[in-house]
Amino acid sequence: MAKLSAHGTIIGTVDYISTSKRYMSDGVVLKNIGFGWKLAGKVKPGIAPARAFENAAQRQEEKLKAFPAVAAYRDALHALAGVNKRWKLNLAVSTMPDDPDGVWSDACDGYGENVCADLDEVVELCRLYKAALDETKAQALEVA
């Protein structure tokens, strides 16, 4: 596990659907998939860490603008679960988007590390996931 203070100050964090990347002042990039910050890489030589963060944040913003349904799903997922539980909820939703009760049972009423969400919130999250899936499939068809 990476120790944040060993890498200087935090320049910024880019939050993806179920993971986060944190750019540090010494050029190290840390990634958290729900189990703590781990070393993910370093900024390329010759590129300032602040510039690398700005580039990553800009790419993320452009993708979210291009896919508003994905952005809505991401925002709803982030509102329901912290980074330490997002992976579990996202995995349950992506595995069984047509079974919100099963998602709730698995992620909110399972064995430990449960997400605090009610069934209505999970139903909405599954609906947003299916909309995001449809949006990305439609975009892929347009490109092909």
GROMACS .gro file of N, CA and C in nm:
model
  432
    1MET      N    1   0.085  -0.117   0.000
    1MET     CA    2   0.000   0.000   0.000
    1MET      C    3   0.089   0.123   0.000
    2ALA      N    4   0.056   0.217  -0.083
    2ALA     CA    5   0.133   0.340  -0.094
    2ALA      C    6   0.097   0.435   0.020
    3LYS      N    7   0.198   0.503   0.070
    3LYS     CA    8   0.177   0.602   0.174
    3LYS      C    9   0.171   0.738   0.104
    4LEU      N   10   0.056   0.804   0.112
    4LEU     CA   11   0.036   0.929   0.039
    4LEU      C   12   0.141   1.034   0.074
    5SER      N   13   0.173   1.049   0.200
    5SER     CA   14   0.265   1.155   0.242
    5SER      C   15   0.406   1.133   0.189
    6ALA      N   16   0.440   1.011   0.150
    6ALA     CA   17   0.574   0.983   0.098
    6ALA      C   18   0.594   1.037  -0.042
    7HIS      N   19   0.487   1.080  -0.106
    7HIS     CA   20   0.495   1.126  -0.244
    7HIS      C   21   0.467   1.274  -0.260
    8GLY      N   22   0.483   1.349  -0.154
    8GLY     CA   23   0.463   1.494  -0.161
    8GLY      C   24   0.318   1.532  -0.143
    9THR      N   25   0.278   1.636  -0.214
    9THR     CA   26   0.141   1.685  -0.201
    9THR      C   27   0.054   1.629  -0.313
   10ILE      N   28  -0.075   1.632  -0.286
   10ILE     CA   29  -0.172   1.584  -0.385
   10ILE      C   30  -0.198   1.696  -0.484
   11ILE      N   31  -0.178   1.666  -0.612
   11ILE     CA   32  -0.207   1.764  -0.716
   11ILE      C   33  -0.354   1.758  -0.752
   12GLY      N   34  -0.407   1.637  -0.765
   12GLY     CA   35  -0.549   1.622  -0.796
   12GLY      C   36  -0.587   1.476  -0.810
   13THR      N   37  -0.716   1.451  -0.810
   13THR     CA   38  -0.769   1.316  -0.821
   13THR      C   39  -0.871   1.312  -0.934
   14VAL      N   40  -0.862   1.209  -1.016
   14VAL     CA   41  -0.959   1.188  -1.123
   14VAL      C   42  -1.040   1.064  -1.084
   15ASP      N   43  -1.171   1.083  -1.070
   15ASP     CA   44  -1.259   0.973  -1.032
   15ASP      C   45  -1.323   0.913  -1.155
   16TYR      N   46  -1.300   0.785  -1.174
   16TYR     CA   47  -1.363   0.711  -1.283
   16TYR      C   48  -1.485   0.640  -1.226
   17ILE      N   49  -1.545   0.547  -1.298
   17ILE     CA   50  -1.668   0.485  -1.250
   17ILE      C   51  -1.647   0.416  -1.115
   18SER      N   52  -1.551   0.326  -1.106
   18SER     CA   53  -1.532   0.257  -0.978
   18SER      C   54  -1.390   0.269  -0.924
   19THR      N   55  -1.307   0.349  -0.988
   19THR     CA   56  -1.170   0.369  -0.941
   19THR      C   57  -1.137   0.517  -0.935
   20SER      N   58  -1.026   0.547  -0.871
   20SER     CA   59  -0.976   0.684  -0.864
   20SER      C   60  -0.826   0.682  -0.888
   21LYS      N   61  -0.776   0.784  -0.958
   21LYS     CA   62  -0.632   0.802  -0.976
   21LYS      C   63  -0.594   0.934  -0.914
   22ARG      N   64  -0.487   0.931  -0.837
   22ARG     CA   65  -0.439   1.050  -0.768
   22ARG      C   66  -0.300   1.085  -0.819
   23TYR      N   67  -0.284   1.208  -0.862
   23TYR     CA   68  -0.156   1.257  -0.912
   23TYR      C   69  -0.084   1.330  -0.800
   24MET      N   70   0.041   1.291  -0.777
   24MET     CA   71   0.120   1.345  -0.666
   24MET      C   72   0.229   1.437  -0.720
   25SER      N   73   0.279   1.525  -0.634
   25SER     CA   74   0.377   1.626  -0.676
   25SER      C   75   0.511   1.568  -0.718
   26ASP      N   76   0.544   1.447  -0.674
   26ASP     CA   77   0.671   1.387  -0.714
   26ASP      C   78   0.661   1.309  -0.846
   27GLY      N   79   0.545   1.315  -0.912
   27GLY     CA   80   0.528   1.249  -1.040
   27GLY      C   81   0.468   1.109  -1.031
   28VAL      N   82   0.442   1.063  -0.912
   28VAL     CA   83   0.384   0.930  -0.893
   28VAL      C   84   0.233   0.939  -0.914
   29VAL      N   85   0.176   0.835  -0.977
   29VAL     CA   86   0.031   0.825  -0.995
   29VAL      C   87  -0.014   0.706  -0.911
   30LEU      N   88  -0.108   0.730  -0.820
   30LEU     CA   89  -0.161   0.626  -0.734
   30LEU      C   90  -0.303   0.592  -0.779
   31LYS      N   91  -0.341   0.467  -0.761
   31LYS     CA   92  -0.474   0.422  -0.803
   31LYS      C   93  -0.542   0.353  -0.685
   32ASN      N   94  -0.670   0.381  -0.669
   32ASN     CA   95  -0.748   0.317  -0.563
   32ASN      C   96  -0.867   0.249  -0.628
   33ILE      N   97  -0.872   0.116  -0.619
   33ILE     CA   98  -0.984   0.040  -0.674
   33ILE      C   99  -1.077  -0.007  -0.563
   34GLY      N  100  -1.057   0.047  -0.444
   34GLY     CA  101  -1.142   0.012  -0.331
   34GLY      C  102  -1.067  -0.051  -0.216
   35PHE      N  103  -0.938  -0.074  -0.234
   35PHE     CA  104  -0.860  -0.141  -0.130
   35PHE      C  105  -0.738  -0.062  -0.088
   36GLY      N  106  -0.744   0.069  -0.103
   36GLY     CA  107  -0.633   0.156  -0.065
   36GLY      C  108  -0.555   0.201  -0.186
   37TRP      N  109  -0.470   0.301  -0.165
   37TRP     CA  110  -0.392   0.359  -0.274
   37TRP      C  111  -0.273   0.271  -0.304
   38LYS      N  112  -0.258   0.238  -0.433
   38LYS     CA  113  -0.148   0.155  -0.481
   38LYS      C  114  -0.075   0.231  -0.592
   39LEU      N  115   0.053   0.203  -0.608
   39LEU     CA  116   0.131   0.265  -0.712
   39LEU      C  117   0.080   0.219  -0.848
   40ALA      N  118   0.044   0.315  -0.934
   40ALA     CA  119  -0.009   0.282  -1.067
   40ALA      C  120   0.089   0.321  -1.177
   41GLY      N  121   0.185   0.404  -1.145
   41GLY     CA  122   0.282   0.445  -1.245
   41GLY      C  123   0.341   0.580  -1.211
   42LYS      N  124   0.414   0.632  -1.307
   42LYS     CA  125   0.475   0.764  -1.292
   42LYS      C  126   0.443   0.846  -1.415
   43VAL      N  127   0.444   0.974  -1.397
   43VAL     CA  128   0.424   1.066  -1.507
   43VAL      C  129   0.546   1.055  -1.600
   44LYS      N  130   0.523   1.063  -1.730
   44LYS     CA  131   0.633   1.053  -1.827
   44LYS      C  132   0.735   1.163  -1.802
   45PRO      N  133   0.863   1.130  -1.822
   45PRO     CA  134   0.968   1.232  -1.805
   45PRO      C  135   0.943   1.350  -1.900
   46GLY      N  136   0.967   1.468  -1.851
   46GLY     CA  137   0.949   1.587  -1.932
   46GLY      C  138   0.810   1.648  -1.921
   47ILE      N  139   0.717   1.577  -1.857
   47ILE     CA  140   0.582   1.630  -1.838
   47ILE      C  141   0.564   1.662  -1.689
   48ALA      N  142   0.521   1.782  -1.661
   48ALA     CA  143   0.500   1.822  -1.522
   48ALA      C  144   0.381   1.745  -1.465
   49PRO      N  145   0.390   1.700  -1.340
   49PRO     CA  146   0.278   1.627  -1.279
   49PRO      C  147   0.147   1.704  -1.284
   50ALA      N  148   0.153   1.835  -1.266
   50ALA     CA  149   0.030   1.916  -1.271
   50ALA      C  150  -0.030   1.913  -1.411
   51ARG      N  151   0.054   1.914  -1.514
   51ARG     CA  152   0.006   1.909  -1.651
   51ARG      C  153  -0.054   1.772  -1.682
   52ALA      N  154   0.008   1.667  -1.631
   52ALA     CA  155  -0.044   1.531  -1.651
   52ALA      C  156  -0.182   1.518  -1.587
   53PHE      N  157  -0.199   1.575  -1.469
   53PHE     CA  158  -0.331   1.573  -1.404
   53PHE      C  159  -0.433   1.651  -1.486
   54GLU      N  160  -0.395   1.770  -1.532
   54GLU     CA  161  -0.486   1.852  -1.613
   54GLU      C  162  -0.529   1.778  -1.739
   55ASN      N  163  -0.435   1.710  -1.803
   55ASN     CA  164  -0.467   1.633  -1.924
   55ASN      C  165  -0.565   1.520  -1.893
   56ALA      N  166  -0.541   1.447  -1.785
   56ALA     CA  167  -0.629   1.336  -1.748
   56ALA      C  168  -0.768   1.386  -1.711
   57ALA      N  169  -0.773   1.496  -1.637
   57ALA     CA  170  -0.902   1.553  -1.597
   57ALA      C  171  -0.979   1.604  -1.719
   58GLN      N  172  -0.908   1.663  -1.813
   58GLN     CA  173  -0.972   1.713  -1.935
   58GLN      C  174  -1.026   1.598  -2.019
   59ARG      N  175  -0.949   1.490  -2.034
   59ARG     CA  176  -0.997   1.373  -2.109
   59ARG      C  177  -1.121   1.314  -2.043
   60GLN      N  178  -1.119   1.306  -1.911
   60GLN     CA  179  -1.234   1.253  -1.837
   60GLN      C  180  -1.357   1.342  -1.859
   61GLU      N  181  -1.339   1.472  -1.853
   61GLU     CA  182  -1.450   1.565  -1.873
   61GLU      C  183  -1.508   1.553  -2.014
   62GLU      N  184  -1.421   1.540  -2.114
   62GLU     CA  185  -1.467   1.526  -2.252
   62GLU      C  186  -1.547   1.397  -2.271
   63LYS      N  187  -1.501   1.290  -2.211
   63LYS     CA  188  -1.572   1.162  -2.223
   63LYS      C  189  -1.709   1.170  -2.156
   64LEU      N  190  -1.715   1.235  -2.040
   64LEU     CA  191  -1.842   1.247  -1.970
   64LEU      C  192  -1.940   1.337  -2.046
   65LYS      N  193  -1.889   1.438  -2.115
   65LYS     CA  194  -1.976   1.522  -2.198
   65LYS      C  195  -2.027   1.446  -2.319
   66ALA      N  196  -1.942   1.360  -2.374
   66ALA     CA  197  -1.981   1.282  -2.492
   66ALA      C  198  -2.081   1.171  -2.456
   67PHE      N  199  -2.078   1.127  -2.333
   67PHE     CA  200  -2.165   1.019  -2.287
   67PHE      C  201  -2.241   1.063  -2.162
   68PRO      N  202  -2.348   1.142  -2.176
   68PRO     CA  203  -2.419   1.192  -2.059
   68PRO      C  204  -2.485   1.083  -1.975
   69ALA      N  205  -2.527   0.974  -2.035
   69ALA     CA  206  -2.587   0.866  -1.957
   69ALA      C  207  -2.482   0.797  -1.870
   70VAL      N  208  -2.362   0.783  -1.924
   70VAL     CA  209  -2.252   0.726  -1.844
   70VAL      C  210  -2.220   0.820  -1.728
   71ALA      N  211  -2.220   0.950  -1.754
   71ALA     CA  212  -2.195   1.048  -1.649
   71ALA      C  213  -2.302   1.041  -1.540
   72ALA      N  214  -2.428   1.023  -1.580
   72ALA     CA  215  -2.538   1.013  -1.482
   72ALA      C  216  -2.522   0.888  -1.397
   73TYR      N  217  -2.486   0.775  -1.461
   73TYR     CA  218  -2.463   0.651  -1.385
   73TYR      C  219  -2.346   0.668  -1.288
   74ARG      N  220  -2.238   0.728  -1.336
   74ARG     CA  221  -2.120   0.749  -1.252
   74ARG      C  222  -2.155   0.836  -1.131
   75ASP      N  223  -2.229   0.944  -1.155
   75ASP     CA  224  -2.266   1.034  -1.045
   75ASP      C  225  -2.355   0.964  -0.944
   76ALA      N  226  -2.451   0.883  -0.991
   76ALA     CA  227  -2.539   0.811  -0.900
   76ALA      C  228  -2.462   0.707  -0.821
   77LEU      N  229  -2.370   0.637  -0.886
   77LEU     CA  230  -2.288   0.537  -0.817
   77LEU      C  231  -2.203   0.604  -0.710
   78HIS      N  232  -2.142   0.717  -0.742
   78HIS     CA  233  -2.059   0.788  -0.646
   78HIS      C  234  -2.141   0.842  -0.529
   79ALA      N  235  -2.266   0.880  -0.556
   79ALA     CA  236  -2.351   0.930  -0.448
   79ALA      C  237  -2.390   0.819  -0.351
   80LEU      N  238  -2.401   0.697  -0.401
   80LEU     CA  239  -2.442   0.585  -0.316
   80LEU      C  240  -2.328   0.519  -0.241
   81ALA      N  241  -2.207   0.519  -0.298
   81ALA     CA  242  -2.099   0.442  -0.238
   81ALA      C  243  -1.967   0.517  -0.245
   82GLY      N  244  -1.892   0.506  -0.138
   82GLY     CA  245  -1.757   0.561  -0.136
   82GLY      C  246  -1.665   0.474  -0.221
   83VAL      N  247  -1.543   0.520  -0.241
   83VAL     CA  248  -1.451   0.448  -0.328
   83VAL      C  249  -1.422   0.306  -0.277
   84ASN      N  250  -1.433   0.284  -0.147
   84ASN     CA  251  -1.405   0.151  -0.093
   84ASN      C  252  -1.518   0.051  -0.119
   85LYS      N  253  -1.636   0.098  -0.158
   85LYS     CA  254  -1.749   0.007  -0.183
   85LYS      C  255  -1.803   0.018  -0.325
   86ARG      N  256  -1.754   0.114  -0.403
   86ARG     CA  257  -1.802   0.133  -0.540
   86ARG      C  258  -1.784   0.010  -0.626
   87TRP      N  259  -1.669  -0.053  -0.611
   87TRP     CA  260  -1.640  -0.170  -0.695
   87TRP      C  261  -1.745  -0.278  -0.676
   88LYS      N  262  -1.787  -0.298  -0.551
   88LYS     CA  263  -1.884  -0.404  -0.520
   88LYS      C  264  -2.020  -0.373  -0.582
   89LEU      N  265  -2.065  -0.249  -0.566
   89LEU     CA  266  -2.194  -0.209  -0.621
   89LEU      C  267  -2.191  -0.209  -0.774
   90ASN      N  268  -2.084  -0.156  -0.832
   90ASN     CA  269  -2.072  -0.153  -0.978
   90ASN      C  270  -2.067  -0.295  -1.035
   91LEU      N  271  -1.996  -0.385  -0.970
   91LEU     CA  272  -1.989  -0.523  -1.016
   91LEU      C  273  -2.126  -0.590  -1.011
   92ALA      N  274  -2.198  -0.568  -0.903
   92ALA     CA  275  -2.332  -0.627  -0.889
   92ALA      C  276  -2.427  -0.573  -0.997
   93VAL      N  277  -2.423  -0.443  -1.019
   93VAL     CA  278  -2.511  -0.383  -1.120
   93VAL      C  279  -2.473  -0.431  -1.260
   94SER      N  280  -2.345  -0.436  -1.290
   94SER     CA  281  -2.303  -0.478  -1.424
   94SER      C  282  -2.328  -0.626  -1.449
   95THR      N  283  -2.331  -0.705  -1.343
   95THR     CA  284  -2.357  -0.848  -1.357
   95THR      C  285  -2.505  -0.878  -1.376
   96MET      N  286  -2.590  -0.804  -1.305
   96MET     CA  287  -2.734  -0.832  -1.312
   96MET      C  288  -2.816  -0.703  -1.316
   97PRO      N  289  -2.805  -0.625  -1.424
   97PRO     CA  290  -2.877  -0.497  -1.431
   97PRO      C  291  -3.029  -0.513  -1.438
   98ASP      N  292  -3.077  -0.630  -1.476
   98ASP     CA  293  -3.222  -0.652  -1.484
   98ASP      C  294  -3.279  -0.709  -1.355
   99ASP      N  295  -3.196  -0.722  -1.251
   99ASP     CA  296  -3.240  -0.778  -1.124
   99ASP      C  297  -3.198  -0.687  -1.008
  100PRO      N  298  -3.265  -0.572  -0.994
  100PRO     CA  299  -3.228  -0.479  -0.886
  100PRO      C  300  -3.236  -0.541  -0.747
  101ASP      N  301  -3.333  -0.633  -0.728
  101ASP     CA  302  -3.344  -0.698  -0.597
  101ASP      C  303  -3.219  -0.783  -0.569
  102GLY      N  304  -3.170  -0.850  -0.672
  102GLY     CA  305  -3.048  -0.928  -0.657
  102GLY      C  306  -2.927  -0.839  -0.631
  103VAL      N  307  -2.922  -0.725  -0.699
  103VAL     CA  308  -2.814  -0.629  -0.676
  103VAL      C  309  -2.820  -0.580  -0.531
  104TRP      N  310  -2.939  -0.545  -0.485
  104TRP     CA  311  -2.953  -0.497  -0.348
  104TRP      C  312  -2.911  -0.606  -0.249
  105SER      N  313  -2.955  -0.730  -0.272
  105SER     CA  314  -2.919  -0.839  -0.182
  105SER      C  315  -2.768  -0.860  -0.179
  106ASP      N  316  -2.704  -0.852  -0.294
  106ASP     CA  317  -2.561  -0.878  -0.302
  106ASP      C  318  -2.478  -0.764  -0.244
  107ALA      N  319  -2.510  -0.640  -0.281
  107ALA     CA  320  -2.426  -0.526  -0.244
  107ALA      C  321  -2.469  -0.456  -0.115
  108CYS      N  322  -2.596  -0.468  -0.079
  108CYS     CA  323  -2.646  -0.391   0.035
  108CYS      C  324  -2.688  -0.480   0.152
  109ASP      N  325  -2.702  -0.608   0.130
  109ASP     CA  326  -2.747  -0.698   0.235
  109ASP      C  327  -2.664  -0.826   0.236
  110GLY      N  328  -2.540  -0.817   0.189
  110GLY     CA  329  -2.454  -0.934   0.180
  110GLY      C  330  -2.368  -0.950   0.304
  111TYR      N  331  -2.253  -1.012   0.283
  111TYR     CA  332  -2.159  -1.036   0.393
  111TYR      C  333  -2.059  -0.922   0.402
  112GLY      N  334  -2.075  -0.836   0.497
  112GLY     CA  335  -1.979  -0.729   0.525
  112GLY      C  336  -1.962  -0.628   0.413
  113GLU      N  337  -1.908  -0.512   0.448
  113GLU     CA  338  -1.882  -0.403   0.354
  113GLU      C  339  -2.002  -0.371   0.267
  114ASN      N  340  -2.118  -0.363   0.330
  114ASN     CA  341  -2.241  -0.337   0.256
  114ASN      C  342  -2.257  -0.188   0.225
  115VAL      N  343  -2.319  -0.162   0.112
  115VAL     CA  344  -2.352  -0.026   0.070
  115VAL      C  345  -2.485   0.011   0.136
  116CYS      N  346  -2.493   0.131   0.189
  116CYS     CA  347  -2.617   0.177   0.252
  116CYS      C  348  -2.706   0.240   0.144
  117ALA      N  349  -2.790   0.158   0.084
  117ALA     CA  350  -2.883   0.207  -0.018
  117ALA      C  351  -3.011   0.127  -0.008
  118ASP      N  352  -3.122   0.192  -0.039
  118ASP     CA  353  -3.249   0.118  -0.036
  118ASP      C  354  -3.279   0.066  -0.177
  119LEU      N  355  -3.382  -0.015  -0.187
  119LEU     CA  356  -3.414  -0.080  -0.313
  119LEU      C  357  -3.448   0.021  -0.422
  120ASP      N  358  -3.517   0.129  -0.388
  120ASP     CA  359  -3.550   0.231  -0.489
  120ASP      C  360  -3.425   0.293  -0.551
  121GLU      N  361  -3.324   0.318  -0.468
  121GLU     CA  362  -3.198   0.374  -0.518
  121GLU      C  363  -3.127   0.275  -0.610
  122VAL      N  364  -3.132   0.148  -0.576
  122VAL     CA  365  -3.069   0.044  -0.659
  122VAL      C  366  -3.145   0.028  -0.790
  123VAL      N  367  -3.277   0.035  -0.786
  123VAL     CA  368  -3.357   0.028  -0.909
  123VAL      C  369  -3.317   0.142  -1.003
  124GLU      N  370  -3.305   0.262  -0.951
  124GLU     CA  371  -3.265   0.377  -1.032
  124GLU      C  372  -3.123   0.359  -1.086
  125LEU      N  373  -3.034   0.307  -1.005
  125LEU     CA  374  -2.897   0.284  -1.049
  125LEU      C  375  -2.892   0.182  -1.163
  126CYS      N  376  -2.972   0.077  -1.153
  126CYS     CA  377  -2.979  -0.023  -1.261
  126CYS      C  378  -3.036   0.038  -1.388
  127ARG      N  379  -3.135   0.124  -1.373
  127ARG     CA  380  -3.193   0.190  -1.490
  127ARG      C  381  -3.088   0.279  -1.557
  128LEU      N  382  -3.013   0.353  -1.477
  128LEU     CA  383  -2.908   0.440  -1.531
  128LEU      C  384  -2.797   0.358  -1.598
  129TYR      N  385  -2.766   0.243  -1.540
  129TYR     CA  386  -2.663   0.157  -1.599
  129TYR      C  387  -2.707   0.108  -1.736
  130LYS      N  388  -2.832   0.064  -1.747
  130LYS     CA  389  -2.882   0.015  -1.876
  130LYS      C  390  -2.884   0.127  -1.980
  131ALA      N  391  -2.919   0.248  -1.937
  131ALA     CA  392  -2.917   0.362  -2.029
  131ALA      C  393  -2.773   0.392  -2.075
  132ALA      N  394  -2.678   0.383  -1.983
  132ALA     CA  395  -2.538   0.405  -2.018
  132ALA      C  396  -2.488   0.297  -2.114
  133LEU      N  397  -2.529   0.175  -2.091
  133LEU     CA  398  -2.492   0.064  -2.179
  133LEU      C  399  -2.548   0.085  -2.319
  134ASP      N  400  -2.674   0.125  -2.327
  134ASP     CA  401  -2.736   0.152  -2.456
  134ASP      C  402  -2.664   0.267  -2.529
  135GLU      N  403  -2.628   0.369  -2.452
  135GLU     CA  404  -2.560   0.484  -2.510
  135GLU      C  405  -2.423   0.446  -2.569
  136THR      N  406  -2.347   0.366  -2.497
  136THR     CA  407  -2.215   0.328  -2.546
  136THR      C  408  -2.226   0.233  -2.664
  137LYS      N  409  -2.328   0.145  -2.665
  137LYS     CA  410  -2.348   0.056  -2.780
  137LYS      C  411  -2.388   0.136  -2.903
  138ALA      N  412  -2.474   0.235  -2.887
  138ALA     CA  413  -2.516   0.318  -2.999
  138ALA      C  414  -2.396   0.397  -3.054
  139GLN      N  415  -2.311   0.446  -2.966
  139GLN     CA  416  -2.192   0.521  -3.009
  139GLN      C  417  -2.097   0.429  -3.086
  140ALA      N  418  -2.083   0.305  -3.040
  140ALA     CA  419  -1.995   0.210  -3.108
  140ALA      C  420  -2.048   0.178  -3.248
  141LEU      N  421  -2.179   0.170  -3.261
  141LEU     CA  422  -2.239   0.143  -3.392
  141LEU      C  423  -2.219   0.260  -3.488
  142GLU      N  424  -2.223   0.382  -3.435
  142GLU     CA  425  -2.203   0.500  -3.520
  142GLU      C  426  -2.061   0.506  -3.572
  143VAL      N  427  -1.965   0.463  -3.492
  143VAL     CA  428  -1.824   0.466  -3.530
  143VAL      C  429  -1.794   0.357  -3.633
  144ALA      N  430  -1.859   0.242  -3.620
  144ALA     CA  431  -1.829   0.127  -3.707
  144ALA      C  432  -1.875   0.146  -3.848
   0.00000   0.00000   0.00000
